[in-house]
Amino acid sequence: MNDSKKIDNGASSQGYWKMVRKQLFKNRIAKYSIRFIVVLIVFAACADIIANEKPLACNYQGHVYFPVFKSYLVSTGISEWPAEVQNVEWKKLNYQWVVFPPIPYLPQNIDEANVHSVGPFDKQQVRSIHWRHWLGTDELGHDILAAMIYGTRIAMLVGIVSMGIAAIIGLIMGLLAGYFGDDRLKLTRAQIIFNLLFIMLGIFYAFGLRSYALSDALASSFISFLLQLMISILILIIMLCVGNVLAMPFKKVPFLGRKVSIPVDIIVSRCIEVMMSIPTLFLIMAIIAVAKPSVILVMVVIGATAWTGIARFVRAELLRIRELEYIEAAHALGYSEIRTVEDPTLIYALLNYMHFHQQCFLQIGLTLLAVWSE
């Protein structure tokens, strides 16, 4: 009896995440898979340092430069290139000393001396072993190893960002459908009228009038597009808040103040069915056919269409959870709806459901179909 109590106390004091880690690393396949994914993430994050035509550090005309790290500041608009190194070919400069990355090539660089698919074991026309193409070149002279490293970054970025967008949309839609159902969310008629009116106004002011700002930010960089998108979402939220505030005085009117049940579950379920009927791959190809090809655009489209499975899963979990006894106890104790919905098991189940690899495979399919453009 005492031994069993010691075991229980040891398990409880160990902590949940420590127990999860212990169970995970018992599986050798899972352990080595995680290590492999970590290696891929490191290669993706450090792609500019591993493979780049710019030096990591150099001394040129008596000045020390760090071109790879300087390029980050230039791309974000924080700094500018000095006049003596603007629009130069870094490989042809006369340095006092220089340190190039392990792979001194970018995927778009063309080595005219090693075109027509030179193999890794073939004779290559290079200055030294440091400039060798370790996995060879393609038909045009692009370095294959550099392309693989930067391709890993694109695949990881598409998978993480698109799945993040899908998780946010799916979690919100699933929570609304599963918890409120068709009869738990009740709004006054004034709230319904003002919300519909100000949703349309919010969409117009947030995305219609700002369409040029969003398109320019999309063509500029991912950070600027994300900033402009957050501004648009903030405008939409402010418009909804204004609508709800203006609807408050009308609650005293008998007709407008009467509460009506909103069939949230039916609305969300119909939206899921519509989205599931749209083939994602053909939708992306159709959008890119009329818009400028962009990795950001592809990530947004994948995220905006991949949320249906997560929403269905979260909805089913909420339908089960909301009937449990502790939900009724939480209501009896006066907890808010947000506090009641917080359930760790739902978050853990959501993490298990996130099919990150599916988005990576979809990105690979798009690459094979020549969706990406340089």
C-alpha positions as YAML, in Angstrom:
chain: A
units: angstrom
residues:
- id: 1
  name: MET
  ca: [0.00, 0.00, 0.00]
- id: 2
  name: ASN
  ca: [2.77, 2.41, 0.93]
- id: 3
  name: ASP
  ca: [4.67, 1.46, -2.25]
- id: 4
  name: SER
  ca: [1.67, 2.29, -4.42]
- id: 5
  name: LYS
  ca: [1.32, 5.67, -2.72]
- id: 6
  name: LYS
  ca: [4.99, 6.40, -3.36]
- id: 7
  name: ILE
  ca: [4.55, 5.54, -7.03]
- id: 8
  name: ASP
  ca: [1.50, 7.80, -7.30]
- id: 9
  name: ASN
  ca: [3.28, 10.65, -5.53]
- id: 10
  name: GLY
  ca: [6.32, 10.23, -7.79]
- id: 11
  name: ALA
  ca: [4.17, 10.30, -10.92]
- id: 12
  name: SER
  ca: [2.27, 13.38, -9.79]
- id: 13
  name: SER
  ca: [5.43, 15.26, -8.79]
- id: 14
  name: GLN
  ca: [7.10, 14.38, -12.06]
- id: 15
  name: GLY
  ca: [4.89, 16.74, -14.08]
- id: 16
  name: TYR
  ca: [2.78, 16.18, -17.16]
- id: 17
  name: TRP
  ca: [5.29, 17.29, -19.80]
- id: 18
  name: LYS
  ca: [8.09, 15.27, -18.23]
- id: 19
  name: MET
  ca: [5.89, 12.18, -18.39]
- id: 20
  name: VAL
  ca: [5.04, 12.94, -22.02]
- id: 21
  name: ARG
  ca: [8.72, 13.36, -22.88]
- id: 22
  name: LYS
  ca: [9.59, 10.11, -21.12]
- id: 23
  name: GLN
  ca: [6.90, 8.17, -22.96]
- id: 24
  name: LEU
  ca: [7.83, 9.79, -26.28]
- id: 25
  name: PHE
  ca: [11.51, 8.91, -26.07]
- id: 26
  name: LYS
  ca: [10.66, 5.28, -25.32]
- id: 27
  name: ASN
  ca: [9.65, 5.05, -28.99]
- id: 28
  name: ARG
  ca: [12.89, 4.94, -30.99]
- id: 29
  name: ILE
  ca: [11.20, 5.89, -34.27]
- id: 30
  name: ALA
  ca: [9.62, 8.96, -32.66]
- id: 31
  name: LYS
  ca: [12.90, 9.90, -30.98]
- id: 32
  name: TYR
  ca: [14.94, 9.82, -34.19]
- id: 33
  name: SER
  ca: [12.12, 11.48, -36.16]
- id: 34
  name: ILE
  ca: [12.12, 14.44, -33.79]
- id: 35
  name: ARG
  ca: [15.89, 14.73, -34.08]
- id: 36
  name: PHE
  ca: [15.62, 14.66, -37.87]
- id: 37
  name: ILE
  ca: [12.95, 17.40, -37.81]
- id: 38
  name: VAL
  ca: [15.15, 19.50, -35.52]
- id: 39
  name: VAL
  ca: [18.01, 19.15, -38.01]
- id: 40
  name: LEU
  ca: [15.71, 20.26, -40.84]
- id: 41
  name: ILE
  ca: [14.57, 23.27, -38.81]
- id: 42
  name: VAL
  ca: [18.19, 24.24, -38.10]
- id: 43
  name: PHE
  ca: [19.09, 23.97, -41.80]
- id: 44
  name: ALA
  ca: [16.01, 26.02, -42.74]
- id: 45
  name: ALA
  ca: [16.71, 28.72, -40.16]
- id: 46
  name: CYS
  ca: [20.43, 28.95, -41.02]
- id: 47
  name: ALA
  ca: [20.08, 28.62, -44.81]
- id: 48
  name: ASP
  ca: [21.54, 32.08, -45.44]
- id: 49
  name: ILE
  ca: [24.60, 31.24, -43.36]
- id: 50
  name: ILE
  ca: [25.12, 27.76, -44.84]
- id: 51
  name: ALA
  ca: [24.59, 28.59, -48.51]
- id: 52
  name: ASN
  ca: [25.11, 32.12, -49.79]
- id: 53
  name: GLU
  ca: [27.08, 33.99, -52.43]
- id: 54
  name: LYS
  ca: [27.85, 36.78, -49.95]
- id: 55
  name: PRO
  ca: [30.73, 36.38, -47.48]
- id: 56
  name: LEU
  ca: [30.07, 35.82, -43.80]
- id: 57
  name: ALA
  ca: [32.83, 38.34, -43.01]
- id: 58
  name: CYS
  ca: [35.35, 40.19, -45.14]
- id: 59
  name: ASN
  ca: [37.80, 43.06, -45.23]
- id: 60
  name: TYR
  ca: [37.32, 45.18, -48.35]
- id: 61
  name: GLN
  ca: [39.12, 48.47, -48.98]
- id: 62
  name: GLY
  ca: [40.16, 48.66, -45.34]
- id: 63
  name: HIS
  ca: [36.64, 48.17, -43.96]
- id: 64
  name: VAL
  ca: [35.28, 45.05, -42.27]
- id: 65
  name: TYR
  ca: [31.86, 43.93, -43.48]
- id: 66
  name: PHE
  ca: [29.44, 41.17, -42.52]
- id: 67
  name: PRO
  ca: [27.38, 41.01, -45.73]
- id: 68
  name: VAL
  ca: [25.12, 38.04, -44.83]
- id: 69
  name: PHE
  ca: [24.00, 39.63, -41.57]
- id: 70
  name: LYS
  ca: [23.87, 43.09, -43.15]
- id: 71
  name: SER
  ca: [21.40, 41.77, -45.73]
- id: 72
  name: TYR
  ca: [18.86, 41.11, -42.95]
- id: 73
  name: LEU
  ca: [18.95, 44.77, -41.90]
- id: 74
  name: VAL
  ca: [18.74, 45.92, -45.52]
- id: 75
  name: SER
  ca: [15.74, 43.69, -46.30]
- id: 76
  name: THR
  ca: [13.83, 45.05, -43.29]
- id: 77
  name: GLY
  ca: [14.65, 48.66, -44.20]
- id: 78
  name: ILE
  ca: [16.68, 49.31, -41.04]
- id: 79
  name: SER
  ca: [19.94, 49.89, -42.90]
- id: 80
  name: GLU
  ca: [21.36, 50.38, -46.41]
- id: 81
  name: TRP
  ca: [24.34, 49.00, -48.30]
- id: 82
  name: PRO
  ca: [27.41, 51.26, -48.41]
- id: 83
  name: ALA
  ca: [28.05, 52.84, -51.80]
- id: 84
  name: GLU
  ca: [31.23, 50.81, -52.42]
- id: 85
  name: VAL
  ca: [29.42, 47.43, -52.13]
- id: 86
  name: GLN
  ca: [26.14, 48.22, -53.85]
- id: 87
  name: ASN
  ca: [25.30, 45.97, -56.80]
- id: 88
  name: VAL
  ca: [28.64, 44.19, -56.76]
- id: 89
  name: GLU
  ca: [29.60, 40.59, -57.56]
- id: 90
  name: TRP
  ca: [30.95, 39.43, -54.23]
- id: 91
  name: LYS
  ca: [33.00, 36.61, -55.71]
- id: 92
  name: LYS
  ca: [35.00, 38.94, -57.97]
- id: 93
  name: LEU
  ca: [36.05, 41.53, -55.37]
- id: 94
  name: ASN
  ca: [39.64, 41.81, -54.17]
- id: 95
  name: TYR
  ca: [39.55, 41.23, -50.42]
- id: 96
  name: GLN
  ca: [42.26, 41.63, -47.81]
- id: 97
  name: TRP
  ca: [40.68, 38.57, -46.20]
- id: 98
  name: VAL
  ca: [37.32, 36.86, -46.59]
- id: 99
  name: VAL
  ca: [35.24, 34.02, -45.06]
- id: 100
  name: PHE
  ca: [32.65, 32.52, -47.38]
- id: 101
  name: PRO
  ca: [29.82, 30.17, -46.26]
- id: 102
  name: PRO
  ca: [30.39, 26.39, -46.57]
- id: 103
  name: ILE
  ca: [28.35, 26.45, -49.80]
- id: 104
  name: PRO
  ca: [29.19, 29.68, -51.64]
- id: 105
  name: TYR
  ca: [26.14, 29.57, -53.92]
- id: 106
  name: LEU
  ca: [22.50, 30.67, -53.92]
- id: 107
  name: PRO
  ca: [19.85, 28.53, -55.66]
- id: 108
  name: GLN
  ca: [19.46, 31.14, -58.42]
- id: 109
  name: ASN
  ca: [23.19, 31.48, -59.12]
- id: 110
  name: ILE
  ca: [24.27, 30.07, -62.49]
- id: 111
  name: ASP
  ca: [27.75, 28.58, -62.79]
- id: 112
  name: GLU
  ca: [28.40, 28.89, -66.53]
- id: 113
  name: ALA
  ca: [31.47, 26.66, -66.28]
- id: 114
  name: ASN
  ca: [29.43, 23.73, -64.91]
- id: 115
  name: VAL
  ca: [26.20, 23.60, -66.89]
- id: 116
  name: HIS
  ca: [24.37, 20.59, -68.38]
- id: 117
  name: SER
  ca: [23.92, 18.62, -65.15]
- id: 118
  name: VAL
  ca: [27.43, 18.09, -63.84]
- id: 119
  name: GLY
  ca: [27.46, 15.23, -61.33]
- id: 120
  name: PRO
  ca: [29.02, 15.34, -57.85]
- id: 121
  name: PHE
  ca: [31.78, 12.93, -58.90]
- id: 122
  name: ASP
  ca: [32.37, 14.45, -62.35]
- id: 123
  name: LYS
  ca: [35.21, 16.80, -63.14]
- id: 124
  name: GLN
  ca: [34.14, 20.34, -62.28]
- id: 125
  name: GLN
  ca: [35.63, 23.62, -63.45]
- id: 126
  name: VAL
  ca: [36.08, 25.35, -60.08]
- id: 127
  name: ARG
  ca: [38.80, 27.52, -58.53]
- id: 128
  name: SER
  ca: [39.29, 25.32, -55.46]
- id: 129
  name: ILE
  ca: [37.61, 22.54, -53.54]
- id: 130
  name: HIS
  ca: [35.64, 25.11, -51.52]
- id: 131
  name: TRP
  ca: [33.78, 26.13, -54.68]
- id: 132
  name: ARG
  ca: [32.90, 22.56, -55.64]
- id: 133
  name: HIS
  ca: [29.25, 21.59, -56.22]
- id: 134
  name: TRP
  ca: [28.93, 18.74, -53.72]
- id: 135
  name: LEU
  ca: [25.70, 17.39, -55.19]
- id: 136
  name: GLY
  ca: [26.36, 18.61, -58.71]
- id: 137
  name: THR
  ca: [24.42, 21.11, -60.83]
- id: 138
  name: ASP
  ca: [21.25, 21.02, -62.88]
- id: 139
  name: GLU
  ca: [20.90, 21.65, -66.60]
- id: 140
  name: LEU
  ca: [21.26, 25.42, -66.18]
- id: 141
  name: GLY
  ca: [24.17, 25.31, -63.72]
- id: 142
  name: HIS
  ca: [22.29, 25.84, -60.45]
- id: 143
  name: ASP
  ca: [23.83, 24.28, -57.35]
- id: 144
  name: ILE
  ca: [21.59, 21.38, -56.27]
- id: 145
  name: LEU
  ca: [22.66, 21.34, -52.60]
- id: 146
  name: ALA
  ca: [21.91, 25.05, -52.20]
- id: 147
  name: ALA
  ca: [18.50, 24.52, -53.81]
- id: 148
  name: MET
  ca: [17.75, 21.66, -51.41]
- id: 149
  name: ILE
  ca: [18.67, 23.77, -48.36]
- id: 150
  name: TYR
  ca: [16.52, 26.72, -49.41]
- id: 151
  name: GLY
  ca: [13.77, 24.33, -50.50]
- id: 152
  name: THR
  ca: [13.74, 22.95, -46.96]
- id: 153
  name: ARG
  ca: [13.17, 26.48, -45.65]
- id: 154
  name: ILE
  ca: [10.24, 27.04, -48.02]
- id: 155
  name: ALA
  ca: [8.66, 23.67, -47.19]
- id: 156
  name: MET
  ca: [8.98, 24.24, -43.42]
- id: 157
  name: LEU
  ca: [7.71, 27.81, -43.70]
- id: 158
  name: VAL
  ca: [4.69, 26.81, -45.77]
- id: 159
  name: GLY
  ca: [3.86, 23.95, -43.41]
- id: 160
  name: ILE
  ca: [4.18, 25.98, -40.19]
- id: 161
  name: VAL
  ca: [2.50, 29.20, -41.35]
- id: 162
  name: SER
  ca: [-0.34, 27.57, -43.29]
- id: 163
  name: MET
  ca: [-1.04, 25.15, -40.47]
- id: 164
  name: GLY
  ca: [-0.96, 28.03, -37.99]
- id: 165
  name: ILE
  ca: [-3.58, 29.92, -40.01]
- id: 166
  name: ALA
  ca: [-5.69, 26.78, -40.35]
- id: 167
  name: ALA
  ca: [-5.41, 26.03, -36.62]
- id: 168
  name: ILE
  ca: [-6.57, 29.53, -35.63]
- id: 169
  name: ILE
  ca: [-9.56, 29.49, -37.99]
- id: 170
  name: GLY
  ca: [-10.46, 25.86, -37.23]
- id: 171
  name: LEU
  ca: [-10.16, 26.31, -33.48]
- id: 172
  name: ILE
  ca: [-12.40, 29.39, -33.45]
- id: 173
  name: MET
  ca: [-15.02, 27.87, -35.76]
- id: 174
  name: GLY
  ca: [-14.99, 24.54, -33.94]
- id: 175
  name: LEU
  ca: [-15.31, 26.20, -30.53]
- id: 176
  name: LEU
  ca: [-18.25, 28.30, -31.68]
- id: 177
  name: ALA
  ca: [-20.07, 25.37, -33.33]
- id: 178
  name: GLY
  ca: [-19.39, 22.80, -30.62]
- id: 179
  name: TYR
  ca: [-19.97, 24.86, -27.52]
- id: 180
  name: PHE
  ca: [-22.88, 27.10, -28.54]
- id: 181
  name: GLY
  ca: [-24.62, 24.60, -30.82]
- id: 182
  name: ASP
  ca: [-27.90, 25.86, -32.26]
- id: 183
  name: ASP
  ca: [-29.56, 27.26, -29.17]
- id: 184
  name: ARG
  ca: [-26.94, 28.44, -26.65]
- id: 185
  name: LEU
  ca: [-25.97, 31.70, -28.35]
- id: 186
  name: LYS
  ca: [-28.79, 34.23, -28.01]
- id: 187
  name: LEU
  ca: [-28.61, 37.78, -29.32]
- id: 188
  name: THR
  ca: [-31.16, 40.54, -29.43]
- id: 189
  name: ARG
  ca: [-32.59, 41.47, -32.79]
- id: 190
  name: ALA
  ca: [-30.88, 44.84, -32.51]
- id: 191
  name: GLN
  ca: [-27.51, 43.12, -32.02]
- id: 192
  name: ILE
  ca: [-28.11, 40.89, -35.05]
- id: 193
  name: ILE
  ca: [-29.03, 43.85, -37.29]
- id: 194
  name: PHE
  ca: [-26.16, 46.05, -36.16]
- id: 195
  name: ASN
  ca: [-23.61, 43.20, -36.28]
- id: 196
  name: LEU
  ca: [-24.58, 42.29, -39.85]
- id: 197
  name: LEU
  ca: [-24.45, 45.93, -40.90]
- id: 198
  name: PHE
  ca: [-21.11, 46.66, -39.26]
- id: 199
  name: ILE
  ca: [-19.55, 43.37, -40.43]
- id: 200
  name: MET
  ca: [-20.17, 44.47, -44.02]
- id: 201
  name: LEU
  ca: [-18.86, 47.96, -43.26]
- id: 202
  name: GLY
  ca: [-15.85, 46.47, -41.46]
- id: 203
  name: ILE
  ca: [-14.99, 44.20, -44.39]
- id: 204
  name: PHE
  ca: [-15.29, 47.16, -46.76]
- id: 205
  name: TYR
  ca: [-13.09, 49.49, -44.71]
- id: 206
  name: ALA
  ca: [-10.63, 46.79, -43.56]
- id: 207
  name: PHE
  ca: [-10.11, 44.93, -46.82]
- id: 208
  name: GLY
  ca: [-11.85, 46.83, -49.60]
- id: 209
  name: LEU
  ca: [-10.37, 50.27, -49.15]
- id: 210
  name: ARG
  ca: [-7.06, 48.80, -48.00]
- id: 211
  name: SER
  ca: [-6.71, 46.30, -50.84]
- id: 212
  name: TYR
  ca: [-3.85, 48.26, -52.45]
- id: 213
  name: ALA
  ca: [-2.00, 48.51, -49.14]
- id: 214
  name: LEU
  ca: [-2.38, 44.75, -48.61]
- id: 215
  name: SER
  ca: [-1.27, 43.90, -52.16]
- id: 216
  name: ASP
  ca: [1.77, 46.19, -51.93]
- id: 217
  name: ALA
  ca: [2.72, 44.67, -48.57]
- id: 218
  name: LEU
  ca: [2.27, 41.17, -50.02]
- id: 219
  name: ALA
  ca: [4.70, 42.00, -52.83]
- id: 220
  name: SER
  ca: [7.15, 43.61, -50.39]
- id: 221
  name: SER
  ca: [7.72, 41.09, -47.58]
- id: 222
  name: PHE
  ca: [5.93, 38.71, -45.26]
- id: 223
  name: ILE
  ca: [6.46, 40.94, -42.20]
- id: 224
  name: SER
  ca: [4.91, 44.00, -43.84]
- id: 225
  name: PHE
  ca: [1.98, 41.93, -45.12]
- id: 226
  name: LEU
  ca: [1.42, 40.49, -41.63]
- id: 227
  name: LEU
  ca: [1.46, 44.00, -40.15]
- id: 228
  name: GLN
  ca: [-1.07, 45.31, -42.69]
- id: 229
  name: LEU
  ca: [-3.26, 42.24, -42.17]
- id: 230
  name: MET
  ca: [-3.28, 42.81, -38.40]
- id: 231
  name: ILE
  ca: [-4.30, 46.44, -38.99]
- id: 232
  name: SER
  ca: [-7.20, 45.27, -41.18]
- id: 233
  name: ILE
  ca: [-8.31, 42.74, -38.57]
- id: 234
  name: LEU
  ca: [-8.11, 45.45, -35.88]
- id: 235
  name: ILE
  ca: [-10.33, 47.73, -38.00]
- id: 236
  name: LEU
  ca: [-12.86, 44.89, -38.40]
- id: 237
  name: ILE
  ca: [-12.89, 44.23, -34.63]
- id: 238
  name: ILE
  ca: [-13.35, 47.95, -33.87]
- id: 239
  name: MET
  ca: [-16.29, 48.12, -36.28]
- id: 240
  name: LEU
  ca: [-17.93, 45.13, -34.58]
- id: 241
  name: CYS
  ca: [-17.44, 46.72, -31.16]
- id: 242
  name: VAL
  ca: [-18.98, 49.98, -32.42]
- id: 243
  name: GLY
  ca: [-21.95, 48.04, -33.77]
- id: 244
  name: ASN
  ca: [-22.55, 46.29, -30.45]
- id: 245
  name: VAL
  ca: [-22.26, 49.56, -28.52]
- id: 246
  name: LEU
  ca: [-24.78, 51.27, -30.82]
- id: 247
  name: ALA
  ca: [-27.17, 48.32, -30.41]
- id: 248
  name: MET
  ca: [-27.31, 48.64, -26.61]
- id: 249
  name: PRO
  ca: [-29.89, 51.50, -26.46]
- id: 250
  name: PHE
  ca: [-32.25, 49.56, -28.74]
- id: 251
  name: LYS
  ca: [-32.56, 46.71, -26.22]
- id: 252
  name: LYS
  ca: [-35.28, 48.67, -24.49]
- id: 253
  name: VAL
  ca: [-37.48, 48.50, -27.60]
- id: 254
  name: PRO
  ca: [-39.74, 45.42, -27.20]
- id: 255
  name: PHE
  ca: [-39.35, 44.13, -30.75]
- id: 256
  name: LEU
  ca: [-35.62, 44.85, -31.11]
- id: 257
  name: GLY
  ca: [-34.80, 43.79, -27.56]
- id: 258
  name: ARG
  ca: [-36.22, 40.28, -27.89]
- id: 259
  name: LYS
  ca: [-33.50, 37.60, -27.92]
- id: 260
  name: VAL
  ca: [-33.21, 35.12, -30.80]
- id: 261
  name: SER
  ca: [-31.23, 31.87, -30.88]
- id: 262
  name: ILE
  ca: [-28.43, 31.86, -33.46]
- id: 263
  name: PRO
  ca: [-27.94, 28.43, -35.17]
- id: 264
  name: VAL
  ca: [-24.14, 28.64, -34.97]
- id: 265
  name: ASP
  ca: [-23.63, 24.89, -35.43]
- id: 266
  name: ILE
  ca: [-25.67, 24.80, -38.64]
- id: 267
  name: ILE
  ca: [-23.93, 27.87, -40.08]
- id: 268
  name: VAL
  ca: [-20.44, 26.54, -39.33]
- id: 269
  name: SER
  ca: [-21.31, 23.05, -40.60]
- id: 270
  name: ARG
  ca: [-22.56, 24.46, -43.91]
- id: 271
  name: CYS
  ca: [-19.37, 26.54, -44.24]
- id: 272
  name: ILE
  ca: [-17.29, 23.41, -43.63]
- id: 273
  name: GLU
  ca: [-19.19, 21.49, -46.31]
- id: 274
  name: VAL
  ca: [-18.70, 24.30, -48.82]
- id: 275
  name: MET
  ca: [-14.96, 24.55, -48.10]
- id: 276
  name: MET
  ca: [-14.49, 20.77, -48.29]
- id: 277
  name: SER
  ca: [-16.09, 20.71, -51.74]
- id: 278
  name: ILE
  ca: [-13.38, 23.03, -53.11]
- id: 279
  name: PRO
  ca: [-10.22, 21.22, -54.34]
- id: 280
  name: THR
  ca: [-7.34, 23.09, -52.68]
- id: 281
  name: LEU
  ca: [-4.70, 22.36, -55.32]
- id: 282
  name: PHE
  ca: [-6.83, 23.60, -58.23]
- id: 283
  name: LEU
  ca: [-7.94, 26.63, -56.19]
- id: 284
  name: ILE
  ca: [-4.32, 27.62, -55.59]
- id: 285
  name: MET
  ca: [-3.45, 27.15, -59.26]
- id: 286
  name: ALA
  ca: [-6.48, 29.23, -60.31]
- id: 287
  name: ILE
  ca: [-5.57, 32.08, -57.93]
- id: 288
  name: ILE
  ca: [-1.94, 32.08, -59.02]
- id: 289
  name: ALA
  ca: [-3.03, 32.11, -62.68]
- id: 290
  name: VAL
  ca: [-4.62, 35.55, -62.17]
- id: 291
  name: ALA
  ca: [-2.38, 36.87, -59.36]
- id: 292
  name: LYS
  ca: [1.36, 37.26, -59.02]
- id: 293
  name: PRO
  ca: [2.91, 33.97, -57.81]
- id: 294
  name: SER
  ca: [4.02, 34.32, -54.21]
- id: 295
  name: VAL
  ca: [4.91, 31.96, -51.38]
- id: 296
  name: ILE
  ca: [2.90, 34.14, -48.99]
- id: 297
  name: LEU
  ca: [-0.18, 33.88, -51.20]
- id: 298
  name: VAL
  ca: [0.11, 30.11, -51.32]
- id: 299
  name: MET
  ca: [0.48, 29.92, -47.52]
- id: 300
  name: VAL
  ca: [-2.62, 32.06, -47.00]
- id: 301
  name: VAL
  ca: [-4.71, 30.01, -49.46]
- id: 302
  name: ILE
  ca: [-3.63, 26.69, -47.94]
- id: 303
  name: GLY
  ca: [-4.33, 27.97, -44.42]
- id: 304
  name: ALA
  ca: [-7.72, 29.38, -45.44]
- id: 305
  name: THR
  ca: [-8.83, 26.04, -46.91]
- id: 306
  name: ALA
  ca: [-7.21, 23.50, -44.55]
- id: 307
  name: TRP
  ca: [-9.14, 24.45, -41.39]
- id: 308
  name: THR
  ca: [-12.18, 22.26, -42.02]
- id: 309
  name: GLY
  ca: [-10.75, 19.06, -40.50]
- id: 310
  name: ILE
  ca: [-9.59, 20.88, -37.38]
- id: 311
  name: ALA
  ca: [-12.98, 22.60, -37.00]
- id: 312
  name: ARG
  ca: [-14.86, 19.29, -37.29]
- id: 313
  name: PHE
  ca: [-12.57, 17.66, -34.76]
- id: 314
  name: VAL
  ca: [-12.83, 20.53, -32.26]
- id: 315
  name: ARG
  ca: [-16.60, 20.67, -32.73]
- id: 316
  name: ALA
  ca: [-16.93, 16.95, -31.96]
- id: 317
  name: GLU
  ca: [-14.73, 17.32, -28.86]
- id: 318
  name: LEU
  ca: [-16.75, 20.28, -27.59]
- id: 319
  name: LEU
  ca: [-20.04, 18.44, -28.13]
- id: 320
  name: ARG
  ca: [-18.67, 15.69, -25.89]
- id: 321
  name: ILE
  ca: [-17.02, 17.93, -23.33]
- id: 322
  name: ARG
  ca: [-19.92, 20.33, -22.81]
- id: 323
  name: GLU
  ca: [-22.09, 17.45, -21.54]
- id: 324
  name: LEU
  ca: [-19.62, 16.44, -18.83]
- id: 325
  name: GLU
  ca: [-20.41, 17.06, -15.19]
- id: 326
  name: TYR
  ca: [-17.61, 19.55, -14.54]
- id: 327
  name: ILE
  ca: [-19.07, 21.88, -17.21]
- id: 328
  name: GLU
  ca: [-22.34, 21.97, -15.29]
- id: 329
  name: ALA
  ca: [-20.40, 22.51, -12.07]
- id: 330
  name: ALA
  ca: [-18.50, 25.41, -13.68]
- id: 331
  name: HIS
  ca: [-21.80, 27.02, -14.69]
- id: 332
  name: ALA
  ca: [-23.16, 26.50, -11.18]
- id: 333
  name: LEU
  ca: [-20.08, 28.24, -9.73]
- id: 334
  name: GLY
  ca: [-20.60, 31.21, -12.03]
- id: 335
  name: TYR
  ca: [-17.58, 30.77, -14.32]
- id: 336
  name: SER
  ca: [-17.62, 32.69, -17.60]
- id: 337
  name: GLU
  ca: [-18.05, 30.97, -20.95]
- id: 338
  name: ILE
  ca: [-14.36, 31.49, -21.85]
- id: 339
  name: ARG
  ca: [-13.17, 30.06, -18.54]
- id: 340
  name: THR
  ca: [-15.48, 27.08, -18.94]
- id: 341
  name: VAL
  ca: [-14.29, 26.26, -22.48]
- id: 342
  name: GLU
  ca: [-10.62, 26.08, -21.37]
- id: 343
  name: ASP
  ca: [-9.89, 22.36, -21.38]
- id: 344
  name: PRO
  ca: [-6.33, 20.99, -21.64]
- id: 345
  name: THR
  ca: [-7.51, 17.73, -23.21]
- id: 346
  name: LEU
  ca: [-8.97, 19.69, -26.12]
- id: 347
  name: ILE
  ca: [-5.65, 21.47, -26.76]
- id: 348
  name: TYR
  ca: [-3.70, 18.18, -26.57]
- id: 349
  name: ALA
  ca: [-6.12, 16.54, -28.99]
- id: 350
  name: LEU
  ca: [-5.83, 19.50, -31.35]
- id: 351
  name: LEU
  ca: [-2.04, 19.23, -31.37]
- id: 352
  name: ASN
  ca: [-2.32, 15.53, -32.23]
- id: 353
  name: TYR
  ca: [-4.61, 16.34, -35.12]
- id: 354
  name: MET
  ca: [-2.47, 18.97, -36.83]
- id: 355
  name: HIS
  ca: [-1.37, 17.26, -40.03]
- id: 356
  name: PHE
  ca: [1.67, 19.44, -40.66]
- id: 357
  name: HIS
  ca: [3.14, 16.96, -43.12]
- id: 358
  name: GLN
  ca: [0.11, 17.20, -45.42]
- id: 359
  name: GLN
  ca: [0.80, 20.89, -46.03]
- id: 360
  name: CYS
  ca: [4.46, 20.09, -46.81]
- id: 361
  name: PHE
  ca: [3.41, 17.42, -49.34]
- id: 362
  name: LEU
  ca: [0.98, 19.90, -50.92]
- id: 363
  name: GLN
  ca: [3.79, 22.45, -51.23]
- id: 364
  name: ILE
  ca: [6.01, 19.82, -52.88]
- id: 365
  name: GLY
  ca: [3.23, 19.09, -55.37]
- id: 366
  name: LEU
  ca: [2.96, 22.78, -56.18]
- id: 367
  name: THR
  ca: [6.71, 22.95, -56.69]
- id: 368
  name: LEU
  ca: [6.57, 20.06, -59.16]
- id: 369
  name: LEU
  ca: [3.81, 21.87, -61.02]
- id: 370
  name: ALA
  ca: [6.11, 24.92, -61.35]
- id: 371
  name: VAL
  ca: [3.91, 27.20, -59.25]
- id: 372
  name: TRP
  ca: [6.90, 28.92, -57.68]
- id: 373
  name: SER
  ca: [8.59, 31.58, -59.77]
- id: 374
  name: GLU
  ca: [11.85, 33.38, -59.23]
...
